[in-house]
Coordinates of C-alpha atoms in Angstrom, one line a residue:
Chain A
M276 CA -5.0 -113.9 -58.9
A277 CA -5.7 -117.0 -57.2
R278 CA -5.3 -116.4 -53.5
L279 CA -3.2 -119.2 -51.4
A280 CA -3.3 -119.3 -47.7
L281 CA 0.8 -121.1 -45.9
T282 CA 1.1 -123.2 -43.0
V283 CA 5.1 -121.6 -41.4
S284 CA 6.7 -123.1 -38.8
Y285 CA 10.3 -121.6 -38.1
V286 CA 12.5 -120.6 -35.4
G287 CA 13.3 -117.8 -34.1
T288 CA 16.6 -117.4 -33.2
R289 CA 18.6 -116.0 -35.8
L290 CA 15.9 -113.5 -37.5
A291 CA 14.9 -111.2 -37.0
G292 CA 10.6 -111.2 -36.7
W293 CA 8.5 -111.9 -38.9
Q294 CA 7.6 -108.9 -40.1
I295 CA 9.9 -107.0 -43.4
Q296 CA 11.2 -103.9 -41.9
A297 CA 11.2 -100.8 -42.7
R298 CA 13.9 -98.7 -42.0
T299 CA 16.0 -98.8 -45.5
D300 CA 18.7 -96.5 -43.7
R301 CA 20.6 -99.8 -43.2
P302 CA 20.5 -103.6 -44.8
Q303 CA 17.7 -104.9 -44.2
P304 CA 17.6 -108.2 -41.5
R305 CA 16.7 -112.1 -42.3
T306 CA 13.0 -112.3 -41.3
V307 CA 10.3 -114.7 -42.6
Q308 CA 8.6 -113.0 -44.7
G309 CA 11.8 -112.0 -46.6
E310 CA 12.7 -115.1 -46.4
L311 CA 9.3 -116.1 -48.2
E312 CA 8.5 -113.0 -50.3
R313 CA 12.5 -113.5 -52.4
I314 CA 11.2 -117.0 -53.1
A315 CA 7.2 -116.2 -53.7
E316 CA 9.3 -113.6 -56.2
R317 CA 12.3 -115.8 -58.0
I318 CA 9.1 -118.8 -58.6
V319 CA 6.4 -115.9 -59.6
G320 CA 8.3 -113.6 -61.6
A321 CA 6.9 -109.8 -60.1
P322 CA 6.6 -108.8 -56.4
V323 CA 4.0 -111.0 -54.2
R324 CA 3.4 -109.8 -50.5
L325 CA 2.8 -112.3 -47.6
H326 CA 0.7 -111.0 -45.4
G327 CA 1.0 -112.5 -42.1
A328 CA -1.3 -113.2 -39.4
G329 CA 1.0 -112.5 -36.5
R330 CA 4.1 -109.9 -36.9
T331 CA 5.6 -112.2 -34.3
D332 CA 9.2 -110.2 -32.5
S333 CA 12.6 -111.2 -33.0
G334 CA 13.5 -114.5 -31.5
V335 CA 10.3 -115.7 -31.2
H336 CA 9.0 -119.2 -32.8
A337 CA 5.9 -120.0 -34.6
E338 CA 4.9 -123.7 -34.5
A339 CA 2.5 -123.2 -37.3
Q340 CA 2.0 -119.0 -38.1
V341 CA -0.5 -118.3 -41.3
A342 CA -0.1 -115.6 -43.9
H343 CA -1.6 -115.7 -47.5
M344 CA -0.1 -114.1 -51.2
D345 CA -2.0 -113.4 -53.6
V346 CA -0.4 -115.6 -57.3
P347 CA -1.3 -115.2 -61.3
D348 CA -4.0 -118.1 -62.7
H349 CA -1.2 -119.9 -64.3
R350 CA 0.9 -120.4 -60.9
A351 CA -1.6 -121.3 -58.4
D352 CA -1.5 -125.1 -59.1
L353 CA 1.9 -125.6 -58.2
D354 CA 3.6 -127.6 -55.7
W355 CA 4.6 -124.4 -53.6
Q356 CA 5.2 -126.1 -50.8
R357 CA 7.8 -128.1 -51.9
A358 CA 9.1 -124.9 -54.1
F359 CA 9.2 -122.6 -51.3
N360 CA 11.1 -125.7 -49.4
A361 CA 13.6 -125.8 -51.2
G362 CA 14.9 -122.4 -51.5
L363 CA 13.9 -122.1 -46.9
P364 CA 17.3 -121.5 -45.2
D365 CA 16.2 -124.9 -42.4
D366 CA 15.3 -122.4 -39.4
I367 CA 11.8 -121.9 -41.3
S368 CA 9.6 -125.0 -43.1
V369 CA 5.8 -124.2 -44.8
A370 CA 3.3 -127.0 -43.0
A371 CA 0.9 -127.0 -46.0
V372 CA 0.0 -124.6 -48.8
V373 CA -3.6 -124.2 -49.5
R374 CA -6.3 -122.2 -52.7
V375 CA -8.6 -120.1 -50.1
P376 CA -11.8 -117.7 -50.8
D377 CA -10.8 -114.1 -52.3
E378 CA -12.0 -112.3 -49.6
F379 CA -10.2 -114.3 -46.9
H380 CA -6.7 -112.6 -44.8
A381 CA -5.0 -114.2 -42.8
R382 CA -4.6 -111.3 -39.7
F383 CA -8.4 -109.7 -40.3
D384 CA -10.3 -113.3 -40.6
A385 CA -8.1 -114.6 -37.6
R386 CA -11.2 -114.4 -34.2
G387 CA -8.0 -115.3 -32.3
K388 CA -4.1 -116.8 -31.6
T389 CA -2.9 -119.2 -28.5
Y390 CA 0.8 -119.0 -27.8
T391 CA 2.7 -120.8 -26.2
Y392 CA 5.5 -119.7 -23.3
R393 CA 7.9 -122.1 -21.7
L394 CA 9.6 -122.2 -19.1
W395 CA 12.5 -124.2 -18.1
P396 CA 12.7 -125.2 -14.1
E397 CA 17.0 -124.3 -13.8
R398 CA 19.2 -121.6 -14.1
R399 CA 21.9 -123.9 -13.7
W400 CA 21.7 -126.3 -15.9
V401 CA 19.4 -126.2 -19.4
P402 CA 19.3 -129.2 -21.5
P403 CA 21.1 -126.6 -24.9
R404 CA 17.9 -128.8 -27.1
L405 CA 15.6 -126.5 -25.3
A406 CA 17.6 -123.8 -24.2
P407 CA 17.4 -122.2 -27.5
F408 CA 13.3 -122.4 -26.5
A409 CA 13.0 -121.6 -23.5
W410 CA 13.0 -119.3 -20.2
A411 CA 15.7 -121.0 -17.3
T412 CA 13.5 -119.1 -15.2
G413 CA 14.8 -121.7 -11.8
Q414 CA 12.0 -123.4 -9.5
L415 CA 9.2 -120.9 -9.5
D416 CA 5.7 -121.1 -7.2
M417 CA 3.7 -122.1 -9.4
D418 CA 0.1 -122.3 -6.5
A419 CA 0.7 -118.1 -6.6
M420 CA 1.6 -117.7 -10.2
D421 CA -2.5 -119.6 -11.1
A422 CA -4.1 -117.1 -8.1
A423 CA -2.1 -114.2 -10.4
A424 CA -3.0 -116.1 -14.2
A425 CA -6.4 -116.5 -12.7
Y426 CA -7.1 -111.9 -12.7
L427 CA -6.0 -112.3 -16.6
H428 CA -8.7 -114.3 -17.2
G429 CA -12.0 -112.6 -19.4
M430 CA -12.7 -108.9 -21.0
H431 CA -10.0 -106.2 -19.9
D432 CA -7.7 -103.6 -20.9
F433 CA -4.7 -104.6 -21.5
A434 CA -3.0 -101.0 -22.5
S435 CA 0.0 -102.2 -18.4
F436 CA 0.9 -105.3 -21.1
Q437 CA 1.6 -102.5 -24.4
N438 CA 4.3 -102.4 -24.9
T439 CA 4.3 -99.2 -27.6
G440 CA 5.0 -98.6 -31.4
T441 CA 1.5 -100.2 -33.1
D442 CA -1.8 -98.6 -34.4
I443 CA -4.1 -99.8 -32.4
V444 CA -8.1 -98.6 -31.9
T445 CA -8.1 -100.5 -27.9
T446 CA -6.5 -102.3 -25.3
V447 CA -9.2 -103.7 -24.9
R448 CA -8.9 -108.2 -25.6
T449 CA -10.4 -110.6 -24.6
V450 CA -8.3 -113.4 -23.4
T451 CA -9.9 -117.0 -23.1
R452 CA -7.7 -118.8 -21.3
V453 CA -3.9 -118.6 -19.3
A454 CA -3.3 -122.8 -18.9
R455 CA 0.0 -124.1 -17.7
R456 CA 0.9 -128.2 -18.9
H457 CA 3.8 -130.2 -18.0
E458 CA 6.0 -131.1 -21.7
G459 CA 8.3 -133.0 -22.7
E460 CA 10.0 -136.2 -21.0
A461 CA 12.6 -135.5 -17.6
P462 CA 15.8 -136.6 -18.5
V463 CA 17.0 -138.9 -16.7
Q464 CA 19.5 -138.4 -13.8
P465 CA 22.5 -141.9 -14.9
A466 CA 22.9 -143.5 -10.9
L467 CA 26.0 -143.6 -10.5
P468 CA 27.4 -146.4 -7.5
G469 CA 28.8 -144.4 -4.8
A470 CA 28.0 -140.2 -6.3
Q471 CA 28.5 -137.9 -3.5
P472 CA 27.7 -134.5 -4.0
L473 CA 29.5 -131.8 -4.6
A474 CA 29.3 -129.0 -1.6
G475 CA 27.7 -125.9 -3.1
A476 CA 25.7 -128.3 -5.9
E477 CA 23.0 -130.4 -3.5
E478 CA 20.9 -127.9 -4.8
T479 CA 21.0 -129.2 -8.7
A480 CA 21.4 -132.4 -7.7
N481 CA 18.5 -132.7 -5.4
A482 CA 16.8 -130.9 -8.0
M483 CA 18.0 -133.5 -10.6
A484 CA 16.2 -136.1 -8.4
G485 CA 13.1 -135.0 -9.1
G486 CA 13.7 -135.1 -12.9
L487 CA 13.1 -131.3 -14.5
R488 CA 10.6 -130.8 -16.8
V489 CA 9.5 -127.7 -19.2
M490 CA 6.6 -126.1 -17.5
A491 CA 4.5 -124.7 -21.1
W492 CA 1.8 -121.7 -20.2
D493 CA -0.4 -121.1 -22.8
F494 CA -2.2 -118.1 -23.6
E495 CA -5.7 -118.0 -25.9
A496 CA -6.9 -114.5 -27.2
D497 CA -9.4 -112.5 -29.5
G498 CA -5.7 -111.1 -30.7
F499 CA -2.5 -110.3 -28.5
L500 CA -1.8 -106.0 -27.8
K501 CA 2.1 -105.7 -28.7
Q502 CA 4.5 -108.0 -26.6
M503 CA 1.1 -108.6 -24.2
V504 CA 2.0 -112.3 -23.9
R505 CA 6.0 -111.8 -23.1
N506 CA 4.3 -108.7 -20.3
M507 CA 1.5 -111.2 -19.0
M508 CA 4.8 -113.9 -19.2
G509 CA 6.8 -111.5 -16.6
L510 CA 4.6 -110.6 -14.5
L511 CA 3.4 -114.6 -13.4
V512 CA 7.6 -115.0 -13.1
A513 CA 7.7 -112.2 -11.0
V514 CA 4.5 -113.3 -8.4
G515 CA 6.7 -117.0 -8.8
R516 CA 9.7 -115.3 -7.4
G517 CA 7.7 -113.8 -4.9
K518 CA 8.2 -110.5 -5.6
L519 CA 5.1 -109.4 -5.8
P520 CA 1.9 -111.0 -4.3
P521 CA -1.1 -112.6 -6.5
D522 CA -3.5 -110.1 -6.0
A523 CA -1.1 -106.6 -6.2
V524 CA -2.4 -107.9 -10.3
P525 CA -5.8 -106.4 -10.0
A526 CA -4.2 -103.0 -9.4
I527 CA -1.6 -103.5 -12.2
L528 CA -4.1 -104.2 -14.9
A529 CA -6.8 -100.4 -13.3
A530 CA -3.7 -98.2 -14.2
R531 CA -3.2 -98.9 -17.5
D532 CA 0.2 -98.0 -17.4
R533 CA 3.3 -100.6 -18.7
K534 CA 6.0 -99.4 -15.3
T535 CA 3.2 -100.4 -13.2
A536 CA 4.2 -103.7 -14.4
P537 CA 6.9 -106.1 -14.0
A538 CA 9.4 -106.8 -17.1
T539 CA 8.6 -108.3 -20.5
A540 CA 9.8 -112.1 -20.3
P541 CA 12.6 -112.4 -22.9
A542 CA 11.7 -113.9 -26.7
H543 CA 13.3 -116.7 -27.3
G544 CA 10.7 -117.8 -24.5
L545 CA 7.2 -117.4 -26.3
T546 CA 6.2 -119.9 -29.8
L547 CA 2.9 -119.0 -32.0
T548 CA 1.1 -122.4 -32.5
R549 CA -1.7 -121.5 -33.4
V550 CA -4.2 -119.2 -35.1
H551 CA -7.2 -119.7 -34.9
Y552 CA -10.7 -118.8 -37.8
Chain B
M20 CA 43.3 -136.9 -6.9
A21 CA 39.8 -136.9 -7.0
R22 CA 37.8 -138.8 -9.7
L23 CA 34.4 -137.0 -10.7
A24 CA 31.7 -137.9 -13.0
L25 CA 29.8 -135.3 -15.3
T26 CA 26.7 -136.4 -16.9
V27 CA 27.1 -134.0 -20.8
S28 CA 24.1 -133.0 -22.6
Y29 CA 24.6 -131.5 -25.7
V30 CA 23.2 -131.8 -29.7
G31 CA 25.6 -133.1 -32.3
T32 CA 25.0 -131.2 -35.1
R33 CA 28.1 -129.3 -35.7
L34 CA 30.0 -131.2 -33.4
A35 CA 32.5 -133.9 -34.6
G36 CA 31.5 -136.5 -32.3
W37 CA 32.3 -137.2 -28.5
Q38 CA 36.4 -137.6 -29.3
I39 CA 39.0 -136.1 -29.8
Q40 CA 40.3 -137.1 -32.8
A41 CA 44.4 -138.5 -32.8
R42 CA 44.9 -137.4 -36.2
T43 CA 47.1 -134.6 -35.8
D44 CA 47.9 -133.3 -39.3
R45 CA 45.0 -131.0 -39.7
P46 CA 43.0 -129.0 -37.1
Q47 CA 40.9 -130.2 -34.3
P48 CA 38.0 -130.3 -35.6
R49 CA 34.9 -129.2 -32.2
T50 CA 34.4 -132.2 -30.1
V51 CA 32.8 -131.7 -26.6
Q52 CA 35.8 -133.9 -24.9
G53 CA 38.1 -131.2 -26.9
E54 CA 35.1 -128.7 -25.1
L55 CA 34.9 -130.2 -22.6
E56 CA 39.3 -130.8 -21.7
R57 CA 39.6 -126.9 -22.6
I58 CA 37.8 -125.6 -19.3
A59 CA 39.0 -128.7 -17.1
E60 CA 42.9 -127.4 -17.7
R61 CA 42.8 -124.0 -18.0
I62 CA 41.1 -124.1 -13.8
V63 CA 43.5 -127.1 -12.6
G64 CA 46.1 -125.2 -14.8
A65 CA 47.9 -128.7 -16.7
P66 CA 45.9 -131.3 -19.3
V67 CA 42.8 -133.2 -17.9
R68 CA 41.4 -136.0 -19.5
L69 CA 38.3 -137.0 -19.7
H70 CA 37.0 -141.0 -20.0
G71 CA 33.3 -141.1 -21.8
A72 CA 30.7 -143.1 -21.8
G73 CA 29.6 -143.3 -25.0
R74 CA 31.9 -142.6 -28.0
T75 CA 29.8 -141.0 -29.8
D76 CA 29.6 -140.5 -33.7
S77 CA 29.9 -136.6 -35.3
G78 CA 26.8 -135.2 -35.4
V79 CA 25.3 -137.3 -32.1
H80 CA 23.0 -135.9 -29.7
A81 CA 22.9 -136.9 -26.4
E82 CA 21.0 -136.2 -23.4
A83 CA 22.5 -138.1 -20.1
Q84 CA 26.5 -139.2 -21.9
V85 CA 28.4 -139.4 -18.7
A86 CA 32.3 -138.6 -18.3
H87 CA 34.5 -139.4 -16.0
M88 CA 38.3 -137.1 -15.2
D89 CA 40.4 -137.3 -12.2
V90 CA 41.7 -133.7 -10.9
P91 CA 43.8 -132.3 -7.8
D92 CA 41.6 -132.5 -4.2
H93 CA 42.1 -129.1 -3.3
R94 CA 40.1 -128.3 -7.3
A95 CA 37.3 -131.4 -6.1
D96 CA 34.6 -129.7 -4.6
L97 CA 35.1 -126.7 -6.9
D98 CA 31.7 -125.1 -8.9
W99 CA 32.0 -127.1 -11.5
Q100 CA 29.0 -127.1 -13.0
R101 CA 28.5 -124.1 -12.9
A102 CA 32.3 -123.2 -14.0
F103 CA 31.0 -125.2 -17.0
N104 CA 28.5 -124.5 -18.2
A105 CA 29.6 -121.2 -18.3
G106 CA 32.6 -121.2 -20.4
L107 CA 31.0 -123.9 -22.3
P108 CA 29.2 -123.3 -26.4
D109 CA 26.1 -123.3 -26.2
D110 CA 25.1 -126.8 -27.4
I111 CA 27.5 -128.0 -24.5
S112 CA 25.3 -128.3 -20.8
V113 CA 26.4 -130.2 -17.8
A114 CA 23.8 -131.4 -16.4
A115 CA 25.7 -132.7 -12.9
V116 CA 29.4 -133.7 -11.7
V117 CA 29.2 -135.4 -8.8
R118 CA 32.4 -137.0 -6.6
V119 CA 32.8 -141.4 -7.4
P120 CA 35.0 -143.4 -5.5
D121 CA 38.8 -143.5 -7.4
E122 CA 37.9 -146.8 -9.0
F123 CA 34.6 -145.7 -11.3
H124 CA 34.8 -145.8 -15.0
A125 CA 32.6 -144.1 -16.6
R126 CA 32.8 -145.8 -19.7
F127 CA 34.3 -150.2 -18.0
D128 CA 31.9 -149.8 -14.9
A129 CA 28.5 -149.4 -17.9
R130 CA 25.9 -152.1 -17.3
G131 CA 24.9 -150.5 -21.0
K132 CA 22.8 -147.8 -22.7
T133 CA 20.2 -146.6 -23.6
Y134 CA 20.1 -145.2 -27.1
T135 CA 17.0 -142.5 -28.5
Y136 CA 16.7 -142.6 -32.8
R137 CA 13.9 -140.1 -34.0
L138 CA 11.8 -141.4 -36.5
W139 CA 9.1 -138.3 -38.1
P140 CA 6.5 -139.9 -40.5
E141 CA 6.6 -136.3 -43.4
R142 CA 9.2 -136.0 -45.6
R143 CA 7.4 -133.3 -47.9
W144 CA 8.0 -130.6 -44.7
V145 CA 9.4 -131.4 -41.2
P146 CA 9.3 -128.8 -37.7
P147 CA 12.4 -126.9 -38.5
R148 CA 12.6 -127.3 -34.3
L149 CA 12.5 -130.8 -34.5
A150 CA 14.9 -130.6 -38.4
P151 CA 18.1 -131.3 -36.4
F152 CA 17.2 -134.0 -34.4
A153 CA 14.6 -136.4 -36.3
W154 CA 15.2 -138.5 -39.7
A155 CA 12.1 -137.8 -42.5
T156 CA 11.4 -140.8 -43.0
G157 CA 7.8 -140.5 -45.0
Q158 CA 5.2 -143.4 -43.6
L159 CA 6.0 -146.1 -42.7
D160 CA 4.8 -150.2 -42.0
M161 CA 4.9 -149.4 -38.3
D162 CA 3.6 -152.8 -38.0
A163 CA 5.9 -154.5 -40.2
M164 CA 9.1 -152.1 -38.1
D165 CA 7.7 -154.4 -35.4
A166 CA 8.0 -157.5 -35.9
A167 CA 11.3 -157.2 -37.1
A168 CA 12.7 -155.3 -34.4
A169 CA 11.8 -158.6 -32.8
Y170 CA 14.9 -161.0 -34.2
L171 CA 17.0 -158.2 -32.9
H172 CA 15.8 -158.9 -29.1
G173 CA 18.5 -160.8 -27.1
M174 CA 21.7 -162.2 -28.1
H175 CA 22.7 -162.5 -31.2
D176 CA 26.5 -161.8 -33.3
F177 CA 25.6 -158.2 -34.6
A178 CA 28.2 -158.3 -36.7
S179 CA 26.5 -157.5 -39.8
F180 CA 25.8 -154.0 -38.0
Q181 CA 28.9 -153.2 -37.3
N182 CA 30.7 -150.1 -38.9
T183 CA 34.2 -151.9 -38.4
G184 CA 37.3 -149.4 -36.6
T185 CA 37.1 -150.5 -33.0
D186 CA 39.7 -152.9 -31.4
I187 CA 36.5 -155.8 -30.0
V188 CA 37.1 -158.7 -29.2
T189 CA 34.0 -160.4 -29.7
T190 CA 30.5 -158.8 -31.8
V191 CA 28.4 -160.7 -29.2
R192 CA 25.6 -158.3 -26.9
T193 CA 22.0 -158.7 -25.6
V194 CA 19.2 -156.5 -26.7
T195 CA 17.5 -155.9 -23.8
R196 CA 15.3 -153.7 -25.3
V197 CA 13.5 -152.1 -28.5
A198 CA 10.3 -150.0 -28.9
R199 CA 9.2 -147.4 -30.1
R200 CA 7.0 -144.1 -28.6
H201 CA 5.4 -141.8 -29.5
E202 CA 6.8 -137.7 -28.6
G203 CA 5.5 -134.9 -28.9
E204 CA 2.4 -132.7 -29.4
A205 CA 1.4 -132.4 -32.7
P206 CA 2.2 -129.2 -34.3
V207 CA -1.9 -128.5 -35.3
Q208 CA -3.3 -127.5 -38.4
P209 CA -5.0 -124.5 -38.0
A210 CA -9.0 -124.7 -40.2
L211 CA -8.5 -122.3 -43.1
P212 CA -12.4 -121.2 -43.5
G213 CA -12.9 -122.3 -47.5
A214 CA -9.8 -123.8 -47.6
Q215 CA -9.1 -126.1 -51.4
P216 CA -5.4 -128.4 -51.0
L217 CA -3.7 -127.1 -53.3
A218 CA -3.1 -130.7 -56.8
G219 CA -0.2 -131.9 -55.7
A220 CA -0.1 -132.0 -51.8
E221 CA -3.9 -133.2 -51.9
E222 CA -1.2 -135.8 -49.9
T223 CA 0.1 -133.6 -47.2
A224 CA -2.8 -132.2 -46.7
N225 CA -4.2 -134.9 -45.5
A226 CA -0.9 -135.9 -43.7
M227 CA -1.3 -133.0 -42.1
A228 CA -5.2 -132.8 -41.0
G229 CA -4.0 -136.6 -39.1
G230 CA -2.4 -135.4 -37.0
L231 CA 1.8 -135.8 -37.6
R232 CA 4.7 -137.3 -33.8
V233 CA 7.7 -138.2 -33.6
M234 CA 7.9 -141.8 -33.3
A235 CA 10.9 -142.6 -31.0
W236 CA 12.7 -145.5 -30.8
D237 CA 15.4 -146.6 -27.9
F238 CA 17.4 -149.4 -28.4
E239 CA 18.2 -150.3 -24.3
A240 CA 21.6 -154.1 -24.7
D241 CA 24.6 -154.1 -22.5
G242 CA 26.8 -152.3 -25.2
F243 CA 26.1 -151.3 -28.9
L244 CA 29.6 -152.3 -31.8
K245 CA 30.3 -149.0 -34.6
Q246 CA 27.2 -147.9 -35.8
M247 CA 24.8 -150.3 -34.3
V248 CA 22.1 -148.9 -33.2
R249 CA 22.0 -146.2 -36.4
N250 CA 22.5 -150.3 -38.8
M251 CA 19.5 -151.2 -37.0
M252 CA 17.3 -147.7 -37.5
G253 CA 18.6 -149.0 -41.2
L254 CA 16.7 -151.8 -41.2
L255 CA 13.9 -151.3 -39.8
V256 CA 13.6 -148.4 -41.5
A257 CA 13.7 -150.5 -45.5
V258 CA 12.0 -153.4 -43.8
G259 CA 9.2 -149.8 -42.8
R260 CA 9.0 -149.4 -46.9
G261 CA 8.7 -152.3 -47.9
K262 CA 12.3 -153.1 -49.2
L263 CA 12.6 -156.3 -47.1
P264 CA 10.3 -158.4 -45.3
P265 CA 10.7 -158.4 -41.4
D266 CA 11.7 -162.3 -41.5
A267 CA 15.4 -161.4 -43.5
V268 CA 16.3 -160.6 -40.0
P269 CA 17.8 -163.4 -38.7
A270 CA 19.7 -164.0 -42.7
I271 CA 21.1 -160.8 -42.1
L272 CA 22.3 -161.8 -38.3
A273 CA 23.8 -165.1 -39.0
A274 CA 26.1 -163.7 -42.2
R275 CA 27.8 -161.2 -40.2
D276 CA 28.9 -159.4 -43.6
R277 CA 27.7 -155.9 -43.0
K278 CA 27.4 -155.9 -46.3
T279 CA 24.0 -157.9 -46.2
A280 CA 21.7 -154.8 -44.2
P281 CA 20.7 -152.2 -45.2
A282 CA 22.0 -149.0 -45.3
T283 CA 22.7 -146.9 -42.1
A284 CA 21.1 -144.7 -40.6
P285 CA 21.8 -140.5 -40.7
A286 CA 23.4 -139.7 -37.4
H287 CA 21.2 -136.6 -36.5
G288 CA 18.0 -138.6 -35.9
L289 CA 20.0 -140.7 -32.7
T290 CA 20.2 -139.6 -29.3
L291 CA 22.5 -140.7 -26.2
T292 CA 19.3 -140.6 -23.7
R293 CA 21.1 -142.8 -20.8
V294 CA 24.0 -144.9 -19.7
H295 CA 22.8 -147.7 -17.0
Y296 CA 25.3 -148.7 -14.0

């Protein structure tokens, strides 16, 4: 058998996440793993298991997810990228397929991952092209969020940021990066001659004039617990909205209790950006 | 009556363009104008006509289209942005609504427009998030395209770049900008330990390594003929593929004959970026 590794991009909006679901008492929802295995099986003529580096949730996107599979030697040098992309729906695309050593494991060999969570600063209007990929939070206090983010950096027990439901040994992880950056161009509002903002909309008109841009938060760690990034983002946004002071974070970490931390951020703002080996 | 001007963003993928279609012998397809008028009429209680600055084609997107409408004075100060966005489907969103002088006309007062056409340099793989917005052309000779683009700059008779079907007086237009820029971050391919590209996929593997990015071409003019931008892009891509030398452009312009110019670029790569007043 030959082991191949795929780099896969997908838009998670209409996908029930990476993983095929164990439940067999109802129709299997569309998953990335399911769509890839359907095509691999058709080509190989036998079931093929795809092992993903990260089991992204329903609605979460990926720019470069990694997975591996084993295929018969005589099928190793097929143009697998063309074969996958010819059969995949338009929300999944294989960026590359390479041969890897037989002992390579997409998940267990990963030294770490980078996730990006995107925020949009205006709740009244989100450009339709961005809406599927960014959480429209409205304006946030970025300095306060930076101060809170600093507490998340380093090795901690992140039990307060884990949703239950996975078989893991320890909830200690090492976060090596929590950093934000502006992304993309601000859509430029036309200057209309003699225009006056309508009553009640001045706030948006001002926001427009100042130019709006996505704020992308990159989270890098040796590994992430279930929904850990979305829970950290939920915390930072609560701080950014003034609902929580930045220095409340150490106590939340120490509590090791999910109920002490703010609500989980929505799935659609999250993208698996890179897996590190 | 009060005249209001809207700034509208939309993803054109599932829309039959801006304009309500005159044909009444079959069901009216989804159009931006139709969706906006449906909501305005429901609020005002009578038909409301939206006048767009640019009549974008089916499949074409807009970052900041401008339109005006007249509403009864007692309805002028309604929070129109909230009202529109609450009723619009997720592929259309109103960025701003402002009051404008009664004589303002979204189309006839426009001094010019900027359109952006996006190209993606790899045909074997397009990130699903980009696929709806960029033409996957494969690698192109950008220097040759720059040389050809220079001929399009300035005042010319663009009849060779016009698809028929509109009532216009002259096909002379003044193009003030044809410029390209990289856009967005290149998706980073993970370095997989011991990985070997598969036979037949080396070309992509190398492209991956170099990092792929969108090339955005901005076209600005005092006005555009029907499908003029897509026809200019079709020309530039033909030059970029070596099918046409850059210095063939003056003869194509002089011929004033659509049949002398290469095929029209697909709609989905085009976005109306800005209207200038």
